[in-house]
Structures are given as structure tokens and as C-alpha cells.
Short mmCIF file of C-alpha atoms in Angstrom, two decimals:
data_model
loop_
_atom_site.label_atom_id
_atom_site.label_comp_id
_atom_site.label_asym_id
_atom_site.label_seq_id
_atom_site.Cartn_x
_atom_site.Cartn_y
_atom_site.Cartn_z
CA UNK O 870 10.60 -10.50 -6.76
CA UNK O 871 8.76 -7.25 -6.18
CA UNK O 872 6.79 -6.17 -9.26
CA UNK O 873 6.22 -2.74 -10.80
CA UNK O 874 2.76 -1.37 -10.09
CA UNK O 875 0.15 -0.03 -12.53
CA UNK O 876 -2.18 2.48 -10.87
CA UNK O 877 -5.28 3.93 -12.55
CA UNK O 878 -6.36 7.30 -11.17
CA UNK O 879 -10.02 8.32 -10.85
CA UNK O 880 -10.90 12.00 -10.72
CA UNK O 881 -13.80 12.58 -8.36
CA UNK O 882 -16.27 15.45 -8.05
CA UNK O 883 -19.30 15.28 -5.75
CA UNK O 884 -18.82 11.55 -5.38
CA UNK O 885 -18.89 10.90 -9.16
CA UNK O 886 -16.11 10.18 -11.64
CA UNK O 887 -15.48 13.14 -13.91
CA UNK O 888 -13.48 13.51 -17.09
CA UNK O 889 -12.38 16.53 -19.01
CA UNK O 890 -9.40 18.03 -20.78
CA UNK O 891 -6.96 19.82 -18.48
CA UNK O 892 -9.60 19.86 -15.73
CA UNK O 893 -11.92 21.90 -17.97
CA UNK O 894 -15.23 20.91 -19.56
CA UNK O 895 -15.73 18.26 -16.93
CA UNK O 896 -18.48 15.79 -17.60
CA UNK O 897 -19.94 13.00 -15.52
CA UNK O 898 -18.27 9.69 -16.28
CA UNK O 899 -20.13 7.39 -13.96
CA UNK O 900 -20.01 5.72 -10.58
CA UNK O 901 -16.42 5.51 -9.26
CA UNK O 902 -17.05 2.19 -7.56
CA UNK O 903 -18.17 0.57 -10.82
CA UNK O 904 -15.13 1.92 -12.63
CA UNK O 905 -12.90 0.79 -9.77
CA UNK O 906 -14.32 -2.73 -9.98
CA UNK O 907 -13.62 -2.74 -13.73
CA UNK O 908 -10.00 -1.73 -13.10
CA UNK O 909 -9.59 -4.45 -10.48
CA UNK O 910 -10.83 -7.08 -12.92
CA UNK O 911 -8.42 -5.81 -15.59
CA UNK O 912 -5.50 -6.29 -13.17
CA UNK O 913 -4.83 -2.88 -11.62
CA UNK O 914 -2.37 -3.16 -8.71
CA UNK O 915 -3.71 -0.19 -6.73
CA UNK O 916 -6.13 2.69 -7.27
CA UNK O 917 -5.93 6.42 -6.59
CA UNK O 918 -9.05 8.54 -6.05
CA UNK O 919 -8.42 12.24 -6.44
CA UNK O 920 -11.13 14.64 -5.29
CA UNK O 921 -10.50 17.55 -7.62
CA UNK O 922 -12.88 20.00 -5.97
CA UNK O 923 -12.54 18.97 -2.36
CA UNK O 924 -14.03 21.39 0.13
CA UNK O 925 -15.04 20.90 3.71
CA UNK O 926 -18.74 20.86 2.87
CA UNK O 927 -18.23 18.13 0.33
CA UNK O 928 -15.96 16.04 2.55
CA UNK O 929 -18.90 13.96 3.73
CA UNK O 930 -19.72 12.88 0.17
CA UNK O 931 -16.10 11.83 -0.26
CA UNK O 932 -15.99 9.81 2.96
CA UNK O 933 -19.17 7.99 1.97
CA UNK O 934 -17.57 7.14 -1.34
CA UNK O 935 -14.37 5.94 0.36
CA UNK O 936 -16.44 3.68 2.58
CA UNK O 937 -18.22 2.20 -0.45
CA UNK O 938 -14.92 1.65 -2.27
CA UNK O 939 -13.40 -0.07 0.78
CA UNK O 940 -16.34 -2.46 1.00
CA UNK O 941 -16.18 -3.40 -2.67
CA UNK O 942 -12.50 -3.31 -3.64
CA UNK O 943 -9.95 -5.97 -2.67
CA UNK O 944 -6.75 -4.10 -3.61
CA UNK O 945 -5.09 -1.12 -1.87
CA UNK O 946 -6.30 2.39 -2.64
CA UNK O 947 -5.19 5.96 -1.96
CA UNK O 948 -7.43 8.99 -1.53
CA UNK O 949 -6.30 12.57 -2.09
CA UNK O 950 -7.45 16.10 -2.80
CA UNK O 951 -7.44 19.01 -0.38
CA UNK O 952 -6.22 16.94 2.56
CA UNK O 953 -4.74 19.41 5.02
CA UNK O 954 -4.88 18.11 8.59
CA UNK O 955 -4.49 15.10 10.85
CA UNK O 956 -8.25 15.13 11.24
CA UNK O 957 -8.80 14.92 7.45
CA UNK O 958 -6.47 11.93 7.26
CA UNK O 959 -8.03 10.26 10.26
CA UNK O 960 -11.52 10.51 8.73
CA UNK O 961 -10.38 9.08 5.38
CA UNK O 962 -8.45 6.19 6.96
CA UNK O 963 -11.34 5.40 9.29
CA UNK O 964 -13.64 5.33 6.27
CA UNK O 965 -11.46 2.56 4.83
CA UNK O 966 -8.73 4.23 2.73
CA UNK O 967 -5.36 2.45 2.88
CA UNK O 968 -3.31 5.55 2.11
CA UNK O 969 -3.91 9.27 1.89
CA UNK O 970 -2.10 11.62 -0.46
CA UNK O 971 -1.16 15.10 0.71
CA UNK O 972 0.31 17.87 -1.39
CA UNK O 973 -0.04 21.65 -0.88
CA UNK O 974 -0.65 21.38 2.88
CA UNK O 975 2.64 19.52 3.36
CA UNK O 976 4.54 22.07 1.35
CA UNK O 977 3.14 24.87 3.52
CA UNK O 978 3.81 22.89 6.70
CA UNK O 979 6.40 20.12 6.17
CA UNK O 980 5.99 18.92 9.77
CA UNK O 981 2.55 17.63 8.78
CA UNK O 982 4.37 14.71 7.11
CA UNK O 983 6.15 13.93 10.37
CA UNK O 984 2.97 14.18 12.44
CA UNK O 985 1.01 11.98 10.04
CA UNK O 986 3.68 9.29 9.80
CA UNK O 987 4.00 9.20 13.60
CA UNK O 988 0.30 8.95 14.12
CA UNK O 989 -0.70 6.60 11.29
CA UNK O 990 2.58 5.10 10.04
CA UNK O 991 4.63 6.05 6.97
CA UNK O 992 2.94 3.37 4.89
CA UNK O 993 -0.22 5.46 4.54
CA UNK O 994 1.40 8.82 3.79
CA UNK O 995 1.76 9.46 0.06
CA UNK O 996 3.32 12.82 -0.74
CA UNK O 997 2.10 14.36 -4.00
CA UNK O 998 4.65 16.60 -5.72
CA UNK O 999 3.70 18.60 -8.83
CA UNK O 1000 6.72 19.75 -10.80
CA UNK O 1001 7.50 21.89 -13.84
CA UNK O 1002 10.79 22.58 -15.63
CA UNK O 1003 11.58 26.30 -15.59
CA UNK O 1004 14.77 28.37 -15.45
CA UNK O 1005 16.91 25.27 -15.99
CA UNK O 1006 15.50 23.39 -13.01
CA UNK O 1007 12.51 21.39 -11.78
CA UNK O 1008 10.36 23.56 -9.51
CA UNK O 1009 7.58 22.47 -7.16
CA UNK O 1010 4.10 23.88 -7.79
CA UNK O 1011 1.21 24.36 -5.39
CA UNK O 1012 -2.56 24.16 -5.69
CA UNK O 1013 -2.79 21.63 -8.50
CA UNK O 1014 -0.02 23.24 -10.49
CA UNK O 1015 -1.31 26.84 -10.42
CA UNK O 1016 1.20 28.44 -8.04
CA UNK O 1017 4.97 28.32 -8.44
CA UNK O 1018 7.09 27.94 -5.30
CA UNK O 1019 10.80 28.49 -4.67
CA UNK O 1020 11.29 24.82 -3.76
CA UNK O 1021 13.26 22.53 -6.05
CA UNK O 1022 11.82 19.08 -6.70
CA UNK O 1023 14.74 16.88 -5.63
CA UNK O 1024 15.43 18.83 -2.46
CA UNK O 1025 11.74 18.71 -1.43
CA UNK O 1026 11.51 14.97 -2.20
CA UNK O 1027 14.56 14.26 -0.01
CA UNK O 1028 13.21 16.36 2.85
CA UNK O 1029 9.80 14.67 2.64
CA UNK O 1030 11.39 11.21 2.71
CA UNK O 1031 13.42 12.20 5.78
CA UNK O 1032 10.27 13.50 7.48
CA UNK O 1033 8.59 10.13 7.04
CA UNK O 1034 6.65 10.12 3.76
CA UNK O 1035 5.98 6.53 2.67
CA UNK O 1036 5.83 7.12 -1.07
CA UNK O 1037 6.12 9.98 -3.54
CA UNK O 1038 3.51 10.57 -6.24
CA UNK O 1039 5.39 12.70 -8.74
CA UNK O 1040 3.35 14.54 -11.38
CA UNK O 1041 5.04 16.46 -14.17
CA UNK O 1042 2.92 19.46 -15.17
CA UNK O 1043 4.90 19.59 -18.41
CA UNK O 1044 3.78 16.11 -19.44
CA UNK O 1045 0.36 15.90 -17.83
CA UNK O 1046 -2.38 15.59 -20.44
CA UNK O 1047 0.04 15.52 -23.39
CA UNK O 1048 0.09 11.74 -23.89
CA UNK O 1049 3.65 12.24 -25.15
CA UNK O 1050 5.35 10.23 -22.43
CA UNK O 1051 6.40 10.65 -18.81
CA UNK O 1052 9.05 13.21 -17.77
CA UNK O 1053 11.65 10.48 -17.48
CA UNK O 1054 14.61 12.56 -16.37
CA UNK O 1055 13.16 14.08 -13.19
CA UNK O 1056 11.50 10.78 -12.30
CA UNK O 1057 14.85 9.00 -12.51
CA UNK O 1058 16.62 11.72 -10.51
CA UNK O 1059 14.10 11.58 -7.69
CA UNK O 1060 13.88 7.79 -7.66
CA UNK O 1061 17.66 7.65 -7.27
CA UNK O 1062 17.69 10.36 -4.61
CA UNK O 1063 15.21 8.86 -2.13
CA UNK O 1064 14.88 5.50 -0.40
CA UNK O 1065 11.07 5.34 -0.76
CA UNK O 1066 9.00 4.25 -3.78
CA UNK O 1067 8.23 6.78 -6.51
CA UNK O 1068 4.94 6.70 -8.41
CA UNK O 1069 5.33 8.44 -11.78
CA UNK O 1070 2.40 10.42 -13.14
CA UNK O 1071 1.66 12.59 -16.16
CA UNK O 1072 2.08 11.93 -19.87
CA UNK O 1073 1.14 8.28 -20.40
CA UNK O 1074 -0.04 7.78 -23.99
CA UNK O 1075 1.37 4.46 -25.20
CA UNK O 1076 2.46 1.14 -23.72
CA UNK O 1077 6.04 1.98 -24.61
CA UNK O 1078 5.84 5.07 -22.36
CA UNK O 1079 5.33 2.71 -19.39
CA UNK O 1080 8.34 0.62 -20.42
CA UNK O 1081 10.41 3.81 -20.56
CA UNK O 1082 9.26 5.11 -17.16
CA UNK O 1083 10.18 1.82 -15.48
CA UNK O 1084 13.42 1.06 -17.36
CA UNK O 1085 14.90 4.53 -17.80
CA UNK O 1086 12.88 6.48 -15.22
CA UNK O 1087 13.43 3.82 -12.50
CA UNK O 1088 9.90 4.41 -11.24
CA UNK O 1089 8.43 1.90 -8.80
CA UNK O 1090 4.89 2.48 -10.03
CA UNK O 1091 3.16 4.33 -12.86
CA UNK O 1092 -0.13 6.21 -12.64
CA UNK O 1093 -2.45 7.22 -15.47
CA UNK O 1094 -6.07 8.29 -15.87
CA UNK O 1095 -7.44 8.92 -19.34
CA UNK O 1096 -5.65 6.15 -21.27
CA UNK O 1097 -7.28 3.63 -18.94
CA UNK O 1098 -10.58 5.46 -18.61
CA UNK O 1099 -11.15 5.71 -22.36
CA UNK O 1100 -9.78 2.17 -22.91
CA UNK O 1101 -6.98 3.42 -25.14
CA UNK O 1102 -4.77 1.06 -23.17
CA UNK O 1103 -6.17 -2.03 -21.47
CA UNK O 1104 -4.39 -2.83 -18.21
CA UNK O 1105 -3.97 -6.54 -18.88
CA UNK O 1106 -2.54 -5.88 -22.39
CA UNK O 1107 -0.19 -3.30 -20.89
CA UNK O 1108 1.10 -5.79 -18.35
CA UNK O 1109 1.69 -8.43 -21.03
CA UNK O 1110 3.64 -5.83 -23.03
CA UNK O 1111 5.72 -4.92 -19.96
CA UNK O 1112 6.46 -8.60 -19.34
CA UNK O 1113 7.63 -9.02 -22.95
CA UNK O 1114 9.99 -6.15 -22.22
CA UNK O 1115 11.46 -7.93 -19.17
CA UNK O 1116 9.66 -5.82 -16.59
CA UNK O 1117 8.29 -7.71 -13.60
CA UNK O 1118 4.53 -7.35 -13.26
CA UNK O 1119 1.73 -9.14 -11.46
CA UNK O 1120 -0.27 -11.17 -14.01
CA UNK E 600 -19.00 -19.76 12.57
CA UNK E 601 -17.91 -16.94 14.82
CA UNK E 602 -14.85 -14.96 13.83
CA UNK E 603 -13.24 -12.37 16.10
CA UNK E 604 -10.83 -9.65 15.06
CA UNK E 605 -8.66 -8.66 18.00
CA UNK E 606 -9.05 -4.92 18.56
CA UNK E 607 -5.97 -2.97 19.65
CA UNK E 608 -4.12 0.20 18.71
CA UNK E 609 -2.83 -0.94 15.30
CA UNK E 610 -4.63 0.03 12.09
CA UNK E 611 -6.22 -1.90 9.19
CA UNK E 612 -8.85 -3.58 11.36
CA UNK E 613 -11.58 -2.14 9.14
CA UNK E 614 -9.90 -3.46 5.96
CA UNK E 615 -9.79 -6.96 7.45
CA UNK E 616 -13.42 -6.67 8.51
CA UNK E 617 -14.53 -5.59 5.02
CA UNK E 618 -12.53 -8.42 3.42
CA UNK E 619 -14.27 -10.98 5.64
CA UNK E 620 -17.66 -9.49 4.76
CA UNK E 621 -16.80 -9.97 1.08
CA UNK E 622 -16.42 -13.71 1.71
CA UNK E 623 -19.71 -13.83 3.62
CA UNK E 624 -18.49 -13.56 7.21
CA UNK E 625 -19.53 -10.85 9.66
CA UNK E 626 -16.77 -10.70 12.28
CA UNK E 627 -16.92 -9.27 15.77
CA UNK E 628 -14.25 -6.67 16.48
CA UNK E 629 -13.41 -6.84 20.16
CA UNK E 630 -10.82 -6.66 22.92
CA UNK E 631 -13.14 -8.43 25.36
CA UNK E 632 -11.51 -11.71 26.39
CA UNK E 633 -14.72 -13.69 26.85
CA UNK E 634 -15.99 -12.55 23.47
CA UNK E 635 -12.71 -13.56 21.81
CA UNK E 636 -12.56 -16.90 23.61
CA UNK E 637 -16.03 -17.76 22.33
CA UNK E 638 -14.94 -17.33 18.68
CA UNK E 639 -14.05 -20.25 16.40
CA UNK E 640 -11.37 -18.28 14.56
CA UNK E 641 -9.34 -15.27 15.63
CA UNK E 642 -7.56 -12.71 13.49
CA UNK E 643 -4.71 -10.64 14.92
CA UNK E 644 -4.21 -7.83 12.39
CA UNK E 645 -1.81 -4.91 12.50
CA UNK E 646 -0.27 -1.98 10.74
CA UNK E 647 1.96 0.23 12.81
CA UNK E 648 5.02 0.22 15.00
CA UNK E 649 6.08 -2.79 17.10
CA UNK E 650 6.97 -1.23 20.48
CA UNK E 651 3.84 0.98 20.59
CA UNK E 652 1.62 -1.99 19.74
CA UNK E 653 3.38 -4.31 22.21
CA UNK E 654 3.09 -1.77 25.03
CA UNK E 655 -0.63 -1.54 24.40
CA UNK E 656 -1.04 -5.33 24.48
CA UNK E 657 0.86 -5.56 27.78
CA UNK E 658 -1.08 -2.70 29.39
CA UNK E 659 -4.33 -4.44 28.51
CA UNK E 660 -3.07 -7.90 29.60
CA UNK E 661 -3.59 -9.15 26.08
CA UNK E 662 -0.03 -10.47 25.62
CA UNK E 663 -0.32 -13.69 27.63
CA UNK E 664 -3.94 -13.99 26.58
CA UNK E 665 -3.01 -14.22 22.89
CA UNK E 666 -0.37 -16.89 23.62
CA UNK E 667 -2.94 -18.95 25.53
CA UNK E 668 -5.46 -19.13 22.68
CA UNK E 669 -6.36 -22.63 21.46
CA UNK E 670 -8.40 -21.75 18.36
CA UNK E 671 -6.78 -21.11 14.97
CA UNK E 672 -5.23 -17.63 15.12
CA UNK E 673 -4.10 -15.70 12.03
CA UNK E 674 -1.59 -12.89 12.52
CA UNK E 675 -1.32 -10.37 9.68
CA UNK E 676 1.71 -8.13 8.95
CA UNK E 677 2.63 -6.45 12.27
CA UNK E 678 0.48 -9.13 13.93
CA UNK E 679 2.89 -11.76 12.58
CA UNK E 680 5.93 -9.81 13.75
CA UNK E 681 4.48 -9.40 17.25
CA UNK E 682 4.00 -13.18 17.42
CA UNK E 683 7.81 -13.60 17.15
CA UNK E 684 10.21 -13.42 20.11
CA UNK E 685 11.88 -10.06 19.47
CA UNK E 686 11.73 -7.19 16.98
CA UNK E 687 14.54 -4.85 16.04
CA UNK E 688 11.82 -2.21 15.55
CA UNK E 689 11.97 -0.26 18.81
CA UNK E 690 14.11 -3.11 20.28
CA UNK E 691 10.93 -4.81 21.42
CA UNK E 692 10.37 -8.08 23.29
CA UNK E 693 7.33 -9.64 21.62
CA UNK E 694 4.96 -12.55 22.27
CA UNK E 695 7.41 -15.37 21.58
CA UNK E 696 5.00 -17.78 19.89
CA UNK E 697 7.57 -18.19 17.11
CA UNK E 698 11.13 -18.36 18.35
CA UNK E 699 12.37 -15.85 15.75
CA UNK E 700 13.84 -12.37 15.67
CA UNK E 701 12.30 -9.70 13.43
CA UNK E 702 15.06 -7.88 11.56
CA UNK E 703 15.31 -4.63 9.64
CA UNK E 704 15.77 -4.86 5.87
CA UNK E 705 19.22 -3.59 4.93
CA UNK E 706 19.81 -3.13 1.18
CA UNK E 707 23.08 -4.67 -0.03
CA UNK E 708 25.95 -2.12 0.09
CA UNK E 709 26.40 -2.16 -3.71
CA UNK E 710 22.90 -0.64 -4.00
CA UNK E 711 24.29 2.69 -2.81
CA UNK E 712 22.26 4.47 -5.43
CA UNK E 713 18.54 4.07 -4.84
CA UNK E 714 16.18 3.06 -7.61
CA UNK E 715 18.69 0.89 -9.47
CA UNK E 716 17.78 -2.58 -10.66
CA UNK E 717 17.26 -4.91 -7.75
CA UNK E 718 15.80 -4.33 -4.35
CA UNK E 719 17.03 -1.13 -2.83
CA UNK E 720 14.11 0.59 -1.17
CA UNK E 721 12.90 0.07 2.39
CA UNK E 722 10.08 -0.55 3.18
CA UNK E 723 9.06 -2.99 0.50
CA UNK E 724 5.76 -1.75 -0.94
CA UNK E 725 3.82 -3.68 -3.57
CA UNK E 726 3.04 -7.10 -5.00
CA UNK E 727 5.55 -9.91 -4.55
CA UNK E 728 5.17 -13.67 -4.85
CA UNK E 729 5.05 -16.38 -2.22
CA UNK E 730 6.56 -19.84 -2.87
CA UNK E 731 7.53 -23.11 -1.16
CA UNK E 732 3.98 -23.14 0.15
CA UNK E 733 3.61 -25.69 2.95
CA UNK E 734 0.22 -25.32 4.58
CA UNK E 735 -3.50 -25.87 4.08
CA UNK E 736 -3.67 -22.10 4.35
CA UNK E 737 -2.49 -21.96 0.73
CA UNK E 738 -4.71 -24.69 -0.72
CA UNK E 739 -5.79 -23.87 -4.27
CA UNK E 740 -3.08 -21.24 -4.73
CA UNK E 741 -0.43 -21.63 -7.39
CA UNK E 742 3.26 -21.49 -6.48
CA UNK E 743 4.54 -17.92 -6.86
CA UNK E 744 1.08 -16.46 -6.27
CA UNK E 745 1.15 -12.69 -5.76
CA UNK E 746 0.30 -10.98 -2.46
CA UNK E 747 0.46 -7.32 -1.40
CA UNK E 748 3.27 -6.41 1.01
CA UNK E 749 4.10 -3.27 3.02
CA UNK E 750 6.91 -3.80 5.52
CA UNK E 751 10.38 -2.66 6.52
CA UNK E 752 11.16 -5.58 8.87
CA UNK E 753 11.28 -9.30 8.09
CA UNK E 754 11.58 -12.76 9.66
CA UNK E 755 14.37 -15.12 8.51
CA UNK E 756 13.64 -18.60 7.17
CA UNK E 757 13.26 -21.34 9.81
CA UNK E 758 11.45 -24.48 10.90
CA UNK E 759 8.08 -22.67 11.18
CA UNK E 760 8.30 -21.15 7.68
CA UNK E 761 5.33 -22.13 5.50
CA UNK E 762 5.87 -19.60 2.69
CA UNK E 763 8.95 -17.86 1.32
CA UNK E 764 9.38 -14.51 -0.45
CA UNK E 765 12.43 -12.85 -1.99
CA UNK E 766 13.18 -9.18 -1.36
CA UNK E 767 16.81 -8.24 -0.74
CA UNK E 768 17.01 -11.83 0.55
CA UNK E 769 14.79 -14.89 0.97
CA UNK E 770 12.67 -14.62 4.10
CA UNK E 771 9.56 -16.05 5.78
CA UNK E 772 6.39 -14.59 4.32
CA UNK E 773 4.27 -16.96 6.45
CA UNK E 774 4.79 -18.97 9.64
CA UNK E 775 2.89 -21.70 11.44
CA UNK E 776 3.19 -23.47 14.79
CA UNK E 777 0.34 -25.52 16.25
CA UNK E 778 -2.83 -23.37 16.03
CA UNK E 779 -0.92 -20.17 15.27
CA UNK E 780 -0.71 -18.99 11.65
CA UNK E 781 0.87 -15.76 10.49
CA UNK E 782 1.40 -13.95 7.20
CA UNK E 783 3.65 -10.98 6.48
CA UNK E 784 1.54 -9.83 3.51
CA UNK E 785 -2.01 -8.45 3.47
CA UNK E 786 -4.48 -11.11 2.27
CA UNK E 787 -7.27 -8.58 2.89
CA UNK E 788 -5.80 -6.39 0.12
CA UNK E 789 -4.48 -9.11 -2.21
CA UNK E 790 -7.37 -9.58 -4.67
CA UNK E 791 -8.76 -13.09 -5.24
CA UNK E 792 -5.58 -14.84 -4.13
CA UNK E 793 -5.81 -13.11 -0.75
CA UNK E 794 -9.49 -13.95 -0.42
CA UNK E 795 -8.64 -17.61 -1.03
CA UNK E 796 -6.21 -17.57 1.91
CA UNK E 797 -8.86 -16.04 4.20
CA UNK E 798 -11.38 -18.68 3.05
CA UNK E 799 -8.82 -21.44 3.68
CA UNK E 800 -8.18 -20.10 7.18
CA UNK E 801 -11.90 -20.31 7.93
CA UNK E 802 -11.85 -24.02 6.95
CA UNK E 803 -8.99 -24.95 9.31
#
């Protein structure tokens, strides 16, 4: 039977892993490839590399990193951050990425999803959606959660799935960084609304939070950064805990 | 040993190449027939859409060429599906090495609400296990070993089935006939267990 996936996320700046609180006070946290190898050994099912300050000038540093990751890592990985064109995606895939995550650019031009899935296949198109609960509904945010849009989360997720997105990476701005648990309700609503896998992100603090996001939130995968990075939760221990709670995992 | 990866218009060739380098093999990536014929082992990878890939193979006269190969050949993912007789994806006539039809996953009607317990999403994306292993390709692997899958179409069980997986239904996750081997999953992305399969293929 298909298992639920545990996905550590690595924040990247200038080709290095960085860590901070709410993207502020960033400090160097080492070589991403070394950290990625550690996660693989601990039993991560996939990895996500998010370039948090991606600009065109720095794209070359990112592609070199992607190439190094692809040579050294034997599990699938996604690369995201500032991806806005077919050319961006082509460069990242040719450097060895298995999937590319797009976010703001797709919201501004939804047909980008269609073009990318036609050209490269749905399996490599991960749509990032950042959401926040406001005025009694879940709204989609742009630019890493800084700009509110008039789109509603479920409607956008459905449209993206129809356009050919392969997976949805759903981040709740309300939960992100709180360590108080995932935003279960919107995760469940979107997972039930679309026929593609949903990766839940934002709020992981305890092993029980992962049980909740799979059992109640119906997520297909769960993503977290700091709890893994700072070894507050060890991936193998987490998977044993999930198994004890009757959740299928790869051990 | 010389290993050739057949180059055509379907992705993941680089991933396969990197995976081979990790087990100490530097493959040639080529669509040159003489180059491929001189190899001891041939890998036929693939991520993409069946009719587009099949059209490309026909245009480049690679279709009959692949069928005529005598060395061990390993088809991966779309490569495996193209080695069957017909695919529902794009209603495509394929190579016909395995006398099987490639069918689209259809979730059972009771799964009318997505995301419920059970298998409801298409394509299948993630780690699933392989069992009823019947080939040297799987030597040293435990039953129910995990492999990474990404696919929306599947091959039913049959006489050429050498591994089985369960998603929506039980289906062939690997096939073999004579010198032709094929896997639906991605050994190049399936951690140590995948590497073991690639190493086993090199020993055939």
C-alpha cells in the first residue's frame, strides 16, 4: 500500500542552508548537501529545497547546488523559490531536480501550470499555495505570504489541479513557525477537493501533529523544516510513532 | 562493462545516469544504434506521455531496434509501459515486447470523495512496496521492499509479472521476458533498495 511521505524542507540562500525565525535573523546552517545526506540516512521520503532569496543573478549558484544534490541524493527532490518561467523550470530539471515548485508566478498566470505540465509532465509540477484565514475564509497569499489576493484557497487548488498541477504544497501562514500544529481543517478540505496529492506544511511541533495531519487532515505528505533541522524530532522516531498510530510509512 | 542509456524525448535520463555513477558505472547516453549495440547492458528510461514518446521512437526508427536487442534491457516507468503492446494513454500502439495493455487507474466508485482512506488519487505518487518477487533482479531485497512510484497508468498481472504492487488493485510492478526486464517504479530514486536492483541488473 502507498505510504504517507515525510519531507524535510531546506531553506537555501546563496547555495547555503540558512535558518532563522520567521525568515529574519538568518544565519548560516551549513552545506545543504551534507544536511540532505543526513536526512536521507534518517529515512526522509523526499526533500524540498526552497531558495528564499532567489534572483536571476543568483540562479547559477542554485543550479550548481541542484546538480550537486542530484549527484549525491538517491531519493526524489523538489526545488522552488522564484520560479517564474518555462526556462527556469527547464534549467532546474536539466540540473537534476525531479520536481519544481511554483507559486506566485502561477497565481499571476495560471496557464503557466498548463504549459509546464504539457512540456515536462504533471509529475514534476508542484504548486505551492500559501493560505491565511481571514474574513471567515481561507485566502491565497502571494510573495511568500506578504500580499493578499482575492483568490480563495479551495477554488485555486481545484483550478490548478484541472490545469495539470501534479501535487499541491499547501502552507498555512497562520500555523507556519508556531509549532502548534498544522492547519488541519483547510488541509482536509483541499485534500478532499482535488484528485492530486496534497503536501501539508506549516506548524509541525510534535510527533502527534503529524498523526493529526495524516488522520484528520487527510494529507498525503507532511513537510517541516526546523523540527528536523534542530533535531527536535528525528525522522526515524517519527515514522515509528506514525506506525504505532496505524499510519502507513516506509521504514 | 559498458552500459548505454537510450536517449530519446522522455525525461529522467540524467537521474538514471547519476544513479549509475553512484554505483560506480559511467554510462554512455546515446541514440546511436552502433553505440547502443556495443553495450553490455541497456537502460530504457522514461518519464512523460506515451504517444509523444512512441512517435519519437518511430520517427527515429528506434522502435524495431529496441525489440531486436539481445543484451539485457531494463525499461523504467514509461519505458516499461512502452515495452507493452498498447497503452490507453493517447490510445497508443507500443513496442509489443510484453503482450499486455497499459490501463488507466480508475479509483473505485465508492471513493467519490478524494483524500479518504484508501487509494483515491491518480496518479499514484510516493513509496509503495513490491512483493511476490520472482527474478534475480530482486536478489538481496526483502519481500515488500519499498520503491518510489509516479504513474497514472498500470499493467495488469500476467505470465511475465515478476513483482506485484497494490494500489487501487494488484498490478505488475515489474515484468520480464527473455532479455527484457521492466520496472514501473524508479530504482534510480528509491534509496538503497533501488540501488540494489540496479546493481543486480548489472550482474545479469
